[in-house]
Amino acid sequence: VPVTSPAFTVRSGAGDYSVEEFGSIGAAIRSVGAGSRSVYLVDETVASLHAADLAGALPAERTLLVEASETAKSLEALSPLVCRLLEMGIRRDGTLIVVGGGTLQDIGCFLASILFRGIAWELVPTTLLAQADSCIGSKSSINVGAYKNQVGTFYPPRRVLLTPAVLATLPWDETRSGLGEVIKLQLLAGEGGFRELMADLERSSIEPSLLARWVRRSLEVKKTFIETDEYDQGIRNLLNYGHTFGHAYESATHYAIPHGIAVILGMLTATRISASKGFVPRDHYRELRAMLQPWYRPYQARLRGARRDEIFRAIRMDKKNSSNAINCILTRGFGRMEKCTVDLEAEVVPVIDDFIADETTDPDLS
Amino acid sequence: VPVTSPAFTVRSGAGDYSVEEFGSIGAAIRSVGAGSRSVYLVDETVASLHAADLAGALPAERTLLVEASETAKSLEALSPLVCRLLEMGIRRDGTLIVVGGGTLQDIGCFLASILFRGIAWELVPTTLLAQADSCIGSKSSINVGAYKNQVGTFYPPRRVLLTPAVLATLPWDETRSGLGEVIKLQLLAGEGGFRELMADLERSSIEPSLLARWVRRSLEVKKTFIETDEYDQGIRNLLNYGHTFGHAYESATHYAIPHGIAVILGMLTATRISASKGFVPRDHYRELRAMLQPWYRPYQARLRGARRDEIFRAIRMDKKNSSNAINCILTRGFGRMEKCTVDLEAEVVPVIDDFIADETTDPDLS
């Protein structure tokens, strides 16, 4: 039974799907129905942390516990999972119920899209990042060999079952990382929402109801992009704002910087490049940096571990780029992002060098 | 340049695609264009047999030769292929050109559907089975562990490039096997087409132009089914005519009986079950058997190697069936197939026992 807000619907080329809210993960799972043809794919950490809530909701003989790791979301690791699901008796008219964060979503979405050429699946996202951002949009990303996220599918679930109350139980670092995409979506939406969000976040404590509100607000923004361009051939590209440079910082620090924090650093980098090209006033960059620094500050020193050549190699390797011409999202102000091609050597390298120097020579950093 | 017939178009939910004819495999491949973003996935046997025709058409640094085997079309075998394609520089705006029979089509279709969440691909089918049947319809099938064809995608190519002249170079056994699906499609279409086909096949030699004609006629029939029901939720199921029992004969003889021949034996079995249920007169079965026997006769004795329990286990394991209630396609006459549920013990076992006894005690069999 939905407890907080009524369902809304996301339009999709593969079939519209609903987003509903529940009071707990257990309540969400029980709403799927105990059909004998349902099989459950559950993050083992979630199963352990929420054992009391989940008692009785997950039939042991049809529950597959998975570690949420980059290794587990690789093409190489999928065969044993497929075999286990088939042994458990999953059928073409069955449903795969996926419980976990973004990694479980990637694995579950991909498995559902290829089993019997596609079976129904439902998603119970358990992290802020998954609830506020990745749970809608149909995408899965899978690693292959040394290549990250080069394989995947567009395959929406039948339902998304949000449990915003659970967000209050997340470790603070994970909440902080999830806020990276929440902030990105409001920057894409325009100045009003962004300033409202930042004012809310500056409060002394972040209430569960406040997170629930910004989950909803984030999905409202993302919905407009994905409904217009589900298959990422135009305006949906803008959701990559901060990601080209953010991925490079993640990769060059060997993932010592969490994804959401890397996105914040990537958006600042994009804003600084935009300022150097005259797209926005220099003060726009300074103001954003001052507002966002409290959120990335605990990780700021880790940029010191990023080798310069690894950052630039990662940008070049990015699947959207070739040679020296870099496709990325720049900004002309709040809510005015656009896809641009910039010159790596001339327009990106000097700005990133300055950005890293500023962020890592901050006298207050430990 | 198309040489035989003008292109026709197949409507698809994922984008319409064209079917064109060319004089040789080399001519077909050259028509794709030598864009540096194209990568070629080629059956190693085709590359070897048609080396002269292909000279200059396949750039070595962007051609991946693959063995057409059940092992190669497994989920486990795909990771190295994906890595090789990425090393060769395939990009999201590139094209994968697939050259080979049904196995290469399965591998290529699946890879194209998951690389960068889907890239364009074009198909040059080189066997009779692939040209007359599997090349349209969007399906891929992939093995996982001990499970055959349980994983796959619906992902049509951008173009299908037929080369009917090549069919004359196929080994006679492969042609005979391919004819199984050609015969099935005409049985589904109605009496007129089926009798016309059988009269053509009874000629002393099968001319290349005759095969080309029946490739076209087969695709015309299949097109009506897949355009009405691309995702196999209704009338397209009828294309499985002969397959539930045929797969069981293939599996129980450890693939000593080729697919197309097994489909013929499966259709006869379905017709005999239909007769025993009173759907068709017994004479309909007898006439069909007399007409089809010349085509399966060389393989008929191999049914002796099929263990009874393996046949019934395979039928039960079929992904469409559970327990004793068997979903299969039965017939009420030419062009009047329908999906039925029959009782394995009561309605299938006795008929198959009689069928196998008749086919394996034929006094003329060696």
XYZ file of C-alpha atoms in Angstrom:
732
model
C 0.000 0.000 0.000
C 1.473 3.375 -0.989
C 1.797 5.510 2.130
C 3.308 8.843 1.253
C 2.337 10.080 -2.189
C 0.223 8.849 -5.061
C 1.879 7.081 -7.955
C 3.049 8.935 -11.012
C 3.706 7.487 -14.431
C 6.789 7.659 -16.646
C 6.160 7.354 -20.355
C 8.462 4.926 -22.175
C 8.735 3.553 -25.684
C 8.809 0.058 -24.186
C 5.703 0.618 -22.048
C 4.806 3.228 -19.439
C 5.718 2.456 -15.833
C 4.605 3.697 -12.456
C 6.548 5.140 -9.540
C 4.957 4.491 -6.148
C 5.940 5.142 -2.537
C 5.968 2.714 0.375
C 6.785 2.970 4.051
C 9.436 0.247 4.100
C 11.343 -2.078 1.804
C 9.359 -5.019 3.166
C 6.053 -3.294 2.403
C 7.268 -2.518 -1.119
C 8.308 -6.126 -1.771
C 5.038 -7.520 -0.370
C 3.097 -5.303 -2.796
C 4.560 -7.221 -5.748
C 2.517 -10.276 -4.851
C 3.802 -13.684 -3.910
C 3.422 -15.252 -7.343
C 5.446 -18.430 -7.509
C 6.965 -17.155 -10.724
C 8.677 -14.188 -9.079
C 12.380 -14.316 -8.287
C 14.169 -11.793 -6.069
C 17.600 -10.298 -6.739
C 18.701 -8.556 -3.554
C 21.786 -6.610 -2.461
C 23.282 -8.779 0.299
C 24.025 -5.706 2.436
C 20.432 -4.487 2.169
C 19.182 -7.965 3.095
C 21.396 -7.939 6.154
C 20.660 -4.355 7.309
C 16.908 -4.714 6.839
C 16.604 -8.346 7.964
C 13.789 -7.632 10.437
C 11.735 -5.632 7.909
C 12.309 -8.276 5.225
C 11.435 -11.271 7.411
C 8.874 -13.316 5.517
C 8.936 -11.048 2.457
C 11.686 -12.944 0.629
C 11.212 -16.690 -0.029
C 14.671 -18.196 0.462
C 14.364 -20.649 -2.430
C 13.675 -17.843 -4.873
C 15.993 -15.147 -3.518
C 19.422 -14.526 -4.988
C 21.711 -12.380 -2.819
C 24.292 -10.402 -4.796
C 27.259 -8.320 -3.718
C 26.987 -4.787 -5.088
C 30.423 -4.482 -6.697
C 31.914 -3.421 -10.005
C 32.971 -7.052 -10.507
C 29.423 -8.308 -9.989
C 28.111 -5.959 -12.684
C 30.445 -7.391 -15.336
C 29.430 -9.473 -18.339
C 31.767 -12.195 -17.056
C 29.853 -12.465 -13.756
C 26.391 -12.723 -15.292
C 26.392 -16.340 -16.515
C 26.284 -17.877 -13.013
C 23.486 -15.473 -12.065
C 21.442 -16.430 -15.155
C 21.939 -20.131 -14.357
C 20.876 -19.609 -10.735
C 17.737 -17.730 -11.838
C 16.848 -20.527 -14.284
C 17.475 -23.164 -11.599
C 15.142 -21.213 -9.305
C 12.489 -21.636 -11.961
C 12.170 -18.124 -13.321
C 9.902 -18.200 -16.383
C 9.076 -15.912 -19.267
C 5.836 -14.864 -17.594
C 7.554 -14.407 -14.217
C 8.818 -11.198 -12.628
C 12.302 -10.300 -11.429
C 12.170 -8.110 -8.315
C 15.373 -6.129 -7.822
C 16.225 -4.640 -4.412
C 19.297 -2.443 -4.003
C 21.192 0.597 -5.243
C 22.508 1.541 -8.665
C 24.723 -1.522 -9.063
C 21.897 -3.966 -8.355
C 19.707 -1.928 -10.702
C 22.299 -2.295 -13.490
C 22.581 -6.047 -12.964
C 18.838 -6.603 -12.582
C 17.811 -4.405 -15.501
C 20.309 -6.100 -17.814
C 19.326 -9.615 -16.702
C 15.608 -8.850 -17.118
C 16.249 -7.454 -20.601
C 18.004 -10.590 -21.876
C 16.233 -13.462 -20.035
C 13.802 -15.047 -22.520
C 14.399 -11.886 -24.625
C 12.918 -9.749 -21.860
C 10.831 -10.434 -18.781
C 8.950 -8.089 -16.464
C 10.912 -6.583 -13.585
C 10.178 -4.296 -10.669
C 12.688 -2.142 -8.829
C 12.985 -1.262 -5.133
C 15.846 1.302 -5.120
C 17.475 1.594 -1.707
C 20.043 4.391 -2.018
C 19.530 8.128 -2.470
C 21.279 7.999 -5.855
C 18.996 5.205 -7.057
C 15.777 6.699 -5.650
C 16.405 10.270 -6.784
C 17.993 9.604 -10.150
C 18.850 6.228 -11.680
C 15.552 4.430 -10.925
C 13.838 6.075 -13.887
C 15.307 6.285 -17.370
C 15.484 2.624 -18.486
C 19.274 2.341 -18.644
C 21.561 -0.477 -17.581
C 25.372 -0.377 -17.715
C 27.620 -3.417 -17.557
C 31.417 -3.741 -17.443
C 33.373 -5.989 -19.812
C 37.023 -6.836 -19.202
C 38.775 -3.562 -18.419
C 36.021 -1.516 -20.075
C 33.490 0.106 -17.770
C 29.829 0.592 -18.697
C 30.357 -0.050 -22.419
C 27.594 -2.628 -22.598
C 23.966 -2.265 -21.570
C 20.338 -2.011 -22.570
C 17.362 0.332 -22.397
C 14.758 -1.684 -20.491
C 12.358 -0.002 -18.058
C 10.874 -1.824 -15.066
C 7.123 -2.320 -14.788
C 7.068 -0.459 -11.479
C 9.491 1.529 -9.317
C 8.778 1.163 -5.588
C 10.302 4.066 -3.642
C 10.904 3.890 0.097
C 12.057 7.397 1.058
C 11.925 6.584 4.794
C 14.856 4.209 4.276
C 17.080 7.080 3.160
C 17.362 8.260 6.769
C 19.190 5.022 7.591
C 21.929 5.501 4.984
C 25.481 6.341 6.055
C 26.061 10.079 5.786
C 28.801 9.628 3.176
C 26.396 7.772 0.926
C 23.730 10.445 1.335
C 26.302 13.108 0.541
C 27.342 11.251 -2.611
C 23.728 10.808 -3.714
C 23.200 14.539 -3.303
C 25.621 15.094 -6.185
C 23.030 13.984 -8.751
C 20.224 15.731 -6.829
C 22.182 18.996 -7.101
C 22.929 18.337 -10.785
C 19.249 17.880 -11.612
C 18.309 21.165 -9.927
C 21.131 23.004 -11.710
C 19.663 21.662 -14.961
C 16.165 22.740 -13.915
C 16.975 26.379 -13.221
C 18.003 28.865 -10.558
C 14.894 28.716 -8.320
C 14.976 25.011 -7.562
C 18.741 25.019 -7.081
C 18.703 27.848 -4.520
C 15.758 26.254 -2.705
C 17.647 22.939 -2.535
C 20.840 24.532 -1.253
C 18.899 26.443 1.408
C 17.277 23.182 2.544
C 20.627 21.387 2.622
C 22.238 24.117 4.745
C 19.895 23.372 7.632
C 21.559 21.915 10.666
C 20.016 18.462 10.139
C 18.540 16.834 7.076
C 15.097 15.458 7.901
C 13.800 12.293 6.214
C 10.813 14.269 4.908
C 13.214 16.750 3.318
C 15.070 13.958 1.464
C 11.735 12.472 0.358
C 10.735 15.861 -1.039
C 13.968 16.228 -3.017
C 13.739 12.661 -4.295
C 10.374 13.613 -5.760
C 11.627 16.963 -7.094
C 14.655 15.242 -8.686
C 12.520 12.651 -10.445
C 10.215 15.391 -11.745
C 13.190 17.047 -13.454
C 14.642 13.812 -14.801
C 11.232 12.720 -16.086
C 11.034 15.721 -18.430
C 14.383 14.810 -20.006
C 13.836 11.070 -20.392
C 10.282 11.340 -21.639
C 11.444 13.706 -24.381
C 14.512 11.672 -25.344
C 14.482 8.214 -23.742
C 17.185 6.803 -26.012
C 19.696 9.550 -25.294
C 20.053 10.999 -28.749
C 19.462 14.659 -27.921
C 18.391 16.603 -24.858
C 18.921 13.660 -22.484
C 22.661 14.089 -23.144
C 22.440 17.090 -20.812
C 22.012 14.692 -17.866
C 25.713 13.940 -18.437
C 26.466 17.412 -17.054
C 29.575 17.032 -14.865
C 30.117 13.423 -15.893
C 32.921 13.611 -18.469
C 35.218 15.348 -15.995
C 33.686 13.637 -12.957
C 34.364 10.178 -14.385
C 37.959 11.233 -15.035
C 38.394 12.282 -11.378
C 36.819 9.024 -10.185
C 39.022 6.957 -12.442
C 42.266 8.861 -11.783
C 41.771 8.585 -8.007
C 40.961 4.866 -8.389
C 37.449 5.562 -7.086
C 38.598 7.178 -3.852
C 36.097 9.950 -4.712
C 32.456 8.741 -4.652
C 30.416 9.160 -7.825
C 28.137 11.984 -6.670
C 31.059 13.988 -5.295
C 32.948 13.457 -8.556
C 29.914 14.786 -10.435
C 29.954 17.954 -8.292
C 33.679 18.416 -9.053
C 32.961 17.695 -12.720
C 30.178 20.296 -12.846
C 32.484 22.867 -11.286
C 35.144 22.011 -13.868
C 32.597 22.402 -16.676
C 31.497 25.733 -15.197
C 35.099 26.942 -15.012
C 35.686 25.944 -18.651
C 32.437 27.739 -19.536
C 33.696 30.857 -17.728
C 37.043 30.701 -19.532
C 35.142 30.598 -22.843
C 33.023 33.573 -21.784
C 29.784 31.531 -21.553
C 29.196 32.627 -17.937
C 30.713 35.362 -15.768
C 33.645 34.302 -13.616
C 31.502 35.187 -10.572
C 29.010 32.469 -11.487
C 31.773 29.913 -11.071
C 32.948 31.497 -7.792
C 29.452 31.518 -6.336
C 28.772 27.877 -7.297
C 32.118 26.793 -5.836
C 31.378 28.544 -2.549
C 27.932 26.923 -2.349
C 29.076 23.419 -3.316
C 32.363 23.224 -1.432
C 30.784 22.121 1.876
C 29.535 19.015 0.059
C 32.765 17.919 -1.579
C 35.188 19.285 1.044
C 35.714 15.960 2.889
C 36.979 14.428 -0.365
C 38.787 17.443 -1.761
C 42.263 16.352 -0.651
C 41.876 13.085 -2.530
C 42.318 14.969 -5.804
C 45.996 15.142 -4.818
C 46.206 11.440 -5.605
C 44.988 11.933 -9.156
C 47.773 11.768 -11.710
C 47.456 14.468 -14.341
C 48.096 12.082 -17.263
C 45.481 9.663 -15.933
C 42.857 12.415 -15.808
C 43.472 13.402 -19.416
C 43.730 9.820 -20.619
C 40.358 9.087 -18.975
C 38.773 12.109 -20.674
C 40.136 10.956 -24.035
C 38.982 7.385 -23.451
C 35.470 8.532 -22.554
C 33.103 6.739 -24.883
C 31.766 10.028 -26.170
C 35.121 11.407 -27.252
C 37.823 10.856 -29.822
C 41.232 12.454 -30.242
C 41.554 16.045 -29.101
C 37.946 17.133 -29.691
C 36.041 16.553 -26.444
C 32.255 16.418 -26.310
C 30.982 17.655 -22.972
C 28.171 19.632 -21.426
C 28.966 23.281 -20.688
C 26.767 25.940 -19.108
C 25.500 29.396 -19.996
C 23.893 29.780 -16.566
C 21.341 28.022 -14.343
C 19.168 25.724 -16.450
C 21.063 26.674 -19.617
C 23.384 23.736 -20.227
C 24.385 22.753 -23.745
C 26.403 20.106 -25.522
C 29.719 21.486 -26.816
C 32.887 20.287 -28.468
C 36.008 21.728 -26.908
C 39.713 21.360 -27.625
C 41.362 19.175 -24.983
C 44.835 20.736 -25.138
C 43.783 24.332 -25.589
C 40.566 24.628 -23.595
C 40.445 21.800 -21.051
C 43.969 21.018 -19.849
C 44.841 24.520 -18.587
C 41.533 24.887 -16.764
C 41.781 21.490 -15.072
C 45.381 22.226 -14.050
C 44.217 25.452 -12.389
C 41.159 23.772 -10.866
C 43.191 20.951 -9.289
C 45.822 23.395 -8.068
C 43.147 25.528 -6.368
C 41.341 22.580 -4.836
C 44.443 20.873 -3.510
C 46.336 23.897 -2.172
C 43.425 25.100 -0.062
C 45.245 25.990 3.204
C 42.488 24.441 5.337
C 42.877 20.984 3.800
C 44.499 18.355 5.927
C 24.112 -2.635 -56.243
C 21.086 -4.907 -55.974
C 21.081 -7.274 -58.907
C 18.106 -9.579 -58.639
C 15.069 -7.987 -57.046
C 14.153 -4.625 -55.621
C 14.314 -4.090 -51.870
C 11.341 -4.675 -49.651
C 10.800 -3.302 -46.176
C 9.991 -5.066 -42.912
C 8.122 -3.004 -40.356
C 9.544 -3.178 -36.830
C 8.814 -1.485 -33.512
C 12.505 -0.641 -33.278
C 12.675 0.858 -36.795
C 11.795 -0.514 -40.204
C 14.529 -2.300 -42.122
C 15.131 -3.212 -45.729
C 15.873 -6.524 -47.406
C 17.961 -6.232 -50.568
C 19.538 -8.704 -52.975
C 23.118 -8.804 -54.236
C 25.050 -10.993 -56.647
C 27.763 -12.043 -54.205
C 28.767 -11.731 -50.568
C 31.584 -9.392 -51.575
C 29.178 -7.116 -53.438
C 26.850 -7.071 -50.432
C 29.647 -6.147 -48.021
C 30.985 -3.430 -50.313
C 27.523 -1.851 -50.396
C 27.747 -1.090 -46.654
C 30.384 1.536 -47.297
C 33.945 1.607 -46.054
C 33.305 3.868 -43.067
C 36.179 3.623 -40.632
C 33.625 3.055 -37.881
C 32.386 -0.230 -39.282
C 33.564 -3.527 -37.813
C 33.009 -6.922 -39.454
C 31.998 -10.113 -37.661
C 32.479 -12.988 -40.112
C 32.002 -16.755 -39.985
C 35.542 -18.118 -40.422
C 34.302 -20.851 -42.780
C 32.526 -18.312 -45.005
C 35.672 -16.167 -45.053
C 37.695 -19.151 -46.160
C 35.230 -20.516 -48.768
C 34.635 -17.105 -50.329
C 38.169 -15.755 -49.972
C 38.424 -14.692 -53.622
C 35.074 -12.885 -53.608
C 35.889 -11.198 -50.282
C 39.391 -10.059 -51.273
C 39.607 -6.366 -50.476
C 36.098 -6.188 -48.995
C 37.136 -6.936 -45.396
C 39.770 -4.711 -43.748
C 41.885 -7.113 -41.664
C 42.285 -4.707 -38.740
C 38.535 -4.393 -38.335
C 37.458 -7.963 -39.107
C 36.739 -10.497 -36.375
C 36.554 -14.110 -37.587
C 34.311 -16.308 -35.447
C 33.688 -20.041 -35.446
C 29.988 -20.807 -35.903
C 29.470 -23.141 -32.937
C 27.064 -23.556 -30.036
C 29.971 -22.682 -27.723
C 30.649 -19.442 -29.575
C 27.043 -18.322 -29.139
C 27.186 -18.621 -25.347
C 27.101 -15.759 -22.857
C 30.441 -17.000 -21.521
C 32.107 -16.594 -24.926
C 30.896 -13.042 -25.561
C 33.205 -11.055 -23.268
C 36.350 -11.638 -25.355
C 34.400 -10.714 -28.504
C 33.156 -7.460 -26.936
C 36.715 -6.602 -25.863
C 38.077 -7.327 -29.345
C 35.392 -5.137 -30.940
C 36.199 -2.282 -28.530
C 39.933 -2.697 -29.207
C 39.169 -2.483 -32.924
C 37.622 0.889 -32.219
C 33.932 0.189 -32.703
C 31.948 3.239 -31.632
C 28.349 4.023 -30.775
C 27.847 5.617 -34.180
C 29.588 2.723 -35.953
C 28.035 -0.278 -37.672
C 28.554 -3.981 -37.023
C 28.401 -5.979 -40.253
C 27.601 -9.643 -39.642
C 28.368 -12.281 -42.287
C 27.306 -15.888 -41.759
C 24.464 -18.249 -40.943
C 22.066 -18.433 -38.021
C 24.755 -18.814 -35.364
C 26.651 -15.725 -36.521
C 23.327 -13.890 -36.709
C 22.574 -14.792 -33.073
C 26.004 -13.639 -31.898
C 26.024 -10.475 -34.003
C 22.448 -9.461 -33.196
C 23.031 -9.910 -29.471
C 26.342 -8.031 -29.509
C 24.854 -5.144 -31.500
C 21.921 -4.931 -29.081
C 24.119 -4.546 -25.974
C 27.175 -2.600 -27.226
C 26.702 1.017 -26.081
C 23.069 -0.005 -25.380
C 22.552 -0.735 -29.061
C 24.425 0.083 -32.254
C 23.419 -0.244 -35.898
C 24.083 -3.585 -37.556
C 23.656 -5.084 -41.010
C 23.308 -8.754 -41.863
C 24.636 -10.795 -44.786
C 23.026 -14.223 -44.216
C 24.916 -16.993 -46.008
C 22.867 -20.188 -45.438
C 19.463 -21.160 -46.790
C 18.030 -21.243 -43.258
C 19.290 -17.735 -42.526
C 18.277 -16.263 -45.903
C 14.818 -17.842 -46.061
C 13.825 -17.565 -42.421
C 15.922 -16.277 -39.524
C 17.255 -13.098 -41.211
C 14.000 -11.244 -40.540
C 12.201 -11.189 -37.225
C 14.651 -9.365 -34.903
C 15.464 -12.302 -32.620
C 18.748 -13.406 -31.107
C 19.244 -16.533 -28.974
C 22.232 -17.156 -26.721
C 23.222 -20.184 -24.617
C 24.135 -19.935 -20.922
C 25.785 -22.809 -19.102
C 23.815 -25.942 -19.963
C 20.762 -23.915 -21.004
C 20.243 -23.396 -24.728
C 18.703 -20.241 -26.196
C 17.305 -18.992 -22.879
C 18.861 -15.551 -23.254
C 18.465 -13.116 -26.133
C 17.097 -9.855 -27.449
C 14.748 -8.463 -30.088
C 16.981 -6.187 -32.158
C 16.497 -5.863 -35.912
C 19.344 -5.012 -38.266
C 19.267 -1.827 -40.330
C 19.513 -3.848 -43.553
C 19.473 -7.497 -44.609
C 21.662 -8.187 -47.651
C 20.592 -11.394 -49.387
C 22.883 -13.260 -51.789
C 20.699 -16.060 -53.219
C 23.349 -17.030 -55.782
C 25.526 -18.236 -52.900
C 22.942 -20.855 -51.952
C 23.970 -22.964 -54.958
C 27.399 -23.415 -53.354
C 26.052 -24.887 -50.101
C 26.546 -28.583 -49.303
C 23.415 -30.545 -50.212
C 22.829 -31.603 -46.584
C 22.739 -27.975 -45.488
C 20.305 -27.085 -48.266
C 18.111 -30.000 -47.286
C 18.118 -28.874 -43.652
C 17.284 -25.292 -44.623
C 14.334 -26.575 -46.624
C 12.719 -27.682 -43.351
C 11.825 -24.112 -42.419
C 10.937 -23.270 -46.042
C 8.426 -26.154 -46.015
C 7.096 -25.075 -42.588
C 6.420 -21.530 -43.806
C 4.460 -22.786 -46.821
C 2.434 -25.187 -44.648
C 1.554 -22.168 -42.497
C 0.640 -20.143 -45.594
C -1.856 -22.621 -47.046
C -2.303 -25.506 -49.439
C -1.507 -23.760 -52.729
C 1.978 -22.569 -51.838
C 2.871 -25.850 -50.174
C 1.907 -27.985 -53.207
C 3.708 -25.588 -55.547
C 6.859 -25.814 -53.396
C 6.773 -29.618 -53.222
C 6.318 -29.846 -56.991
C 9.347 -27.570 -57.483
C 11.430 -29.611 -55.038
C 10.592 -32.893 -56.799
C 12.391 -31.778 -59.935
C 15.521 -33.701 -60.724
C 17.820 -30.773 -59.872
C 17.263 -27.689 -57.771
C 18.246 -24.607 -59.740
C 19.723 -21.560 -57.981
C 16.886 -19.434 -59.377
C 14.380 -21.831 -57.825
C 15.987 -21.469 -54.393
C 16.058 -17.686 -54.804
C 12.347 -17.743 -55.576
C 11.519 -19.791 -52.460
C 13.731 -17.615 -50.282
C 11.582 -14.686 -51.383
C 8.322 -16.611 -50.962
C 9.394 -17.775 -47.475
C 10.217 -14.254 -46.346
C 6.862 -13.022 -47.653
C 5.079 -15.510 -45.379
C 7.264 -14.828 -42.360
C 6.902 -11.056 -42.840
C 3.133 -11.260 -42.326
C 3.596 -13.039 -38.976
C 6.375 -10.861 -37.560
C 4.869 -7.575 -38.669
C 1.637 -8.484 -36.882
C 3.330 -9.780 -33.728
C 7.034 -8.892 -33.628
C 7.448 -9.665 -29.926
C 5.991 -13.164 -30.141
C 2.976 -12.755 -27.898
C 0.320 -14.129 -30.227
C 0.192 -15.231 -33.839
C 3.980 -15.332 -34.225
C 3.912 -18.346 -31.863
C 2.647 -20.320 -34.875
C 6.139 -20.075 -36.394
C 7.074 -22.602 -33.696
C 5.087 -25.206 -35.641
C 7.081 -28.443 -35.449
C 9.609 -26.975 -33.020
C 8.530 -28.381 -29.629
C 8.813 -31.956 -30.904
C 11.604 -31.167 -33.371
C 13.813 -29.717 -30.619
C 13.194 -32.859 -28.578
C 14.372 -35.068 -31.491
C 17.433 -32.865 -32.010
C 18.306 -32.947 -28.345
C 17.620 -36.672 -27.798
C 19.805 -37.596 -30.798
C 22.522 -35.239 -29.550
C 22.072 -33.119 -32.671
C 22.664 -36.002 -35.098
C 19.514 -34.747 -36.860
C 19.928 -31.270 -38.422
C 17.521 -28.539 -37.292
C 15.449 -28.297 -40.464
C 14.994 -32.069 -40.670
C 14.001 -32.161 -37.012
C 11.391 -29.471 -37.745
C 9.932 -31.659 -40.521
C 9.765 -34.630 -38.115
C 8.253 -32.337 -35.471
C 5.585 -31.085 -37.884
C 4.671 -34.654 -38.776
C 4.434 -35.489 -35.069
C 2.175 -32.479 -34.487
C 0.031 -33.528 -37.443
C -0.271 -37.079 -36.087
C -1.295 -35.736 -32.652
C -3.797 -33.471 -34.442
C -5.189 -36.505 -36.282
C -5.479 -38.506 -33.063
C -7.475 -35.596 -31.565
C -9.707 -35.534 -34.643
C -8.454 -32.088 -35.800
C -7.522 -33.476 -39.249
C -8.350 -36.691 -41.082
C -5.817 -39.464 -40.721
C -5.278 -39.245 -44.489
C -3.947 -35.713 -44.133
C -1.147 -37.085 -41.976
C -0.490 -39.967 -44.397
C -0.299 -37.653 -47.396
C 2.058 -35.233 -45.674
C 4.316 -38.075 -44.549
C 4.515 -39.450 -48.082
C 5.384 -36.024 -49.479
C 7.955 -35.125 -46.814
C 9.683 -38.468 -46.395
C 12.109 -37.983 -49.296
C 13.477 -34.950 -47.428
C 14.053 -36.541 -44.037
C 14.746 -40.088 -45.236
C 18.573 -39.858 -45.068
C 18.314 -39.011 -41.362
C 15.349 -41.223 -40.465
C 17.433 -44.079 -39.005
C 19.044 -41.663 -36.548
C 15.798 -41.561 -34.588
C 16.798 -45.030 -33.393
C 19.486 -43.352 -31.288
C 16.940 -41.211 -29.478
C 16.181 -42.456 -25.983
C 12.492 -42.321 -25.170
C 12.990 -40.717 -21.736
C 15.273 -38.068 -23.244
C 12.635 -37.104 -25.794
C 9.977 -36.622 -23.118
C 12.338 -34.861 -20.739
C 13.252 -32.428 -23.520
C 9.585 -31.729 -24.239
C 8.964 -31.072 -20.543
C 12.035 -28.836 -20.283
C 10.998 -26.787 -23.278
C 10.819 -23.192 -22.144
C 7.189 -22.983 -23.175
C 6.019 -25.902 -21.040
C 5.553 -26.878 -17.426
C 4.580 -30.192 -15.849
C 2.286 -32.412 -17.884
C 0.449 -29.672 -19.795
C 2.323 -29.120 -23.054
C 1.876 -25.994 -25.156
C 2.451 -26.750 -28.804
C 1.171 -25.857 -32.261
C -1.304 -28.310 -33.776
C -3.022 -28.218 -37.160
C -6.573 -28.286 -38.480
C -5.298 -28.449 -42.084
C -3.080 -26.465 -44.467
C -2.702 -22.899 -43.190
C -4.864 -23.647 -40.129
C -2.373 -24.088 -37.314
C -3.288 -23.137 -33.766
C -1.730 -23.023 -30.328
C -3.004 -25.837 -28.072
C -2.364 -27.288 -24.670
C -2.195 -31.074 -24.684
C -1.640 -33.687 -21.998
C 1.858 -35.153 -22.263
C 1.077 -38.609 -20.857
C -2.329 -39.069 -22.452
C -2.050 -37.301 -25.810
C 1.642 -37.013 -26.709
C 3.531 -40.057 -25.395
C 1.453 -42.725 -27.205
C 1.570 -40.840 -30.513
C 5.323 -40.287 -30.361
C 5.882 -43.947 -29.455
C 3.912 -44.977 -32.561
C 5.616 -42.345 -34.723
C 9.132 -43.430 -33.732
C 8.207 -47.091 -34.168
C 6.917 -46.430 -37.692
C 9.874 -44.299 -38.713
C 12.528 -46.657 -37.365
C 11.067 -49.990 -38.513
C 10.734 -48.920 -42.135
C 12.049 -52.046 -43.932
C 14.034 -49.964 -46.461
C 16.108 -48.253 -43.780
C 19.722 -49.258 -43.561
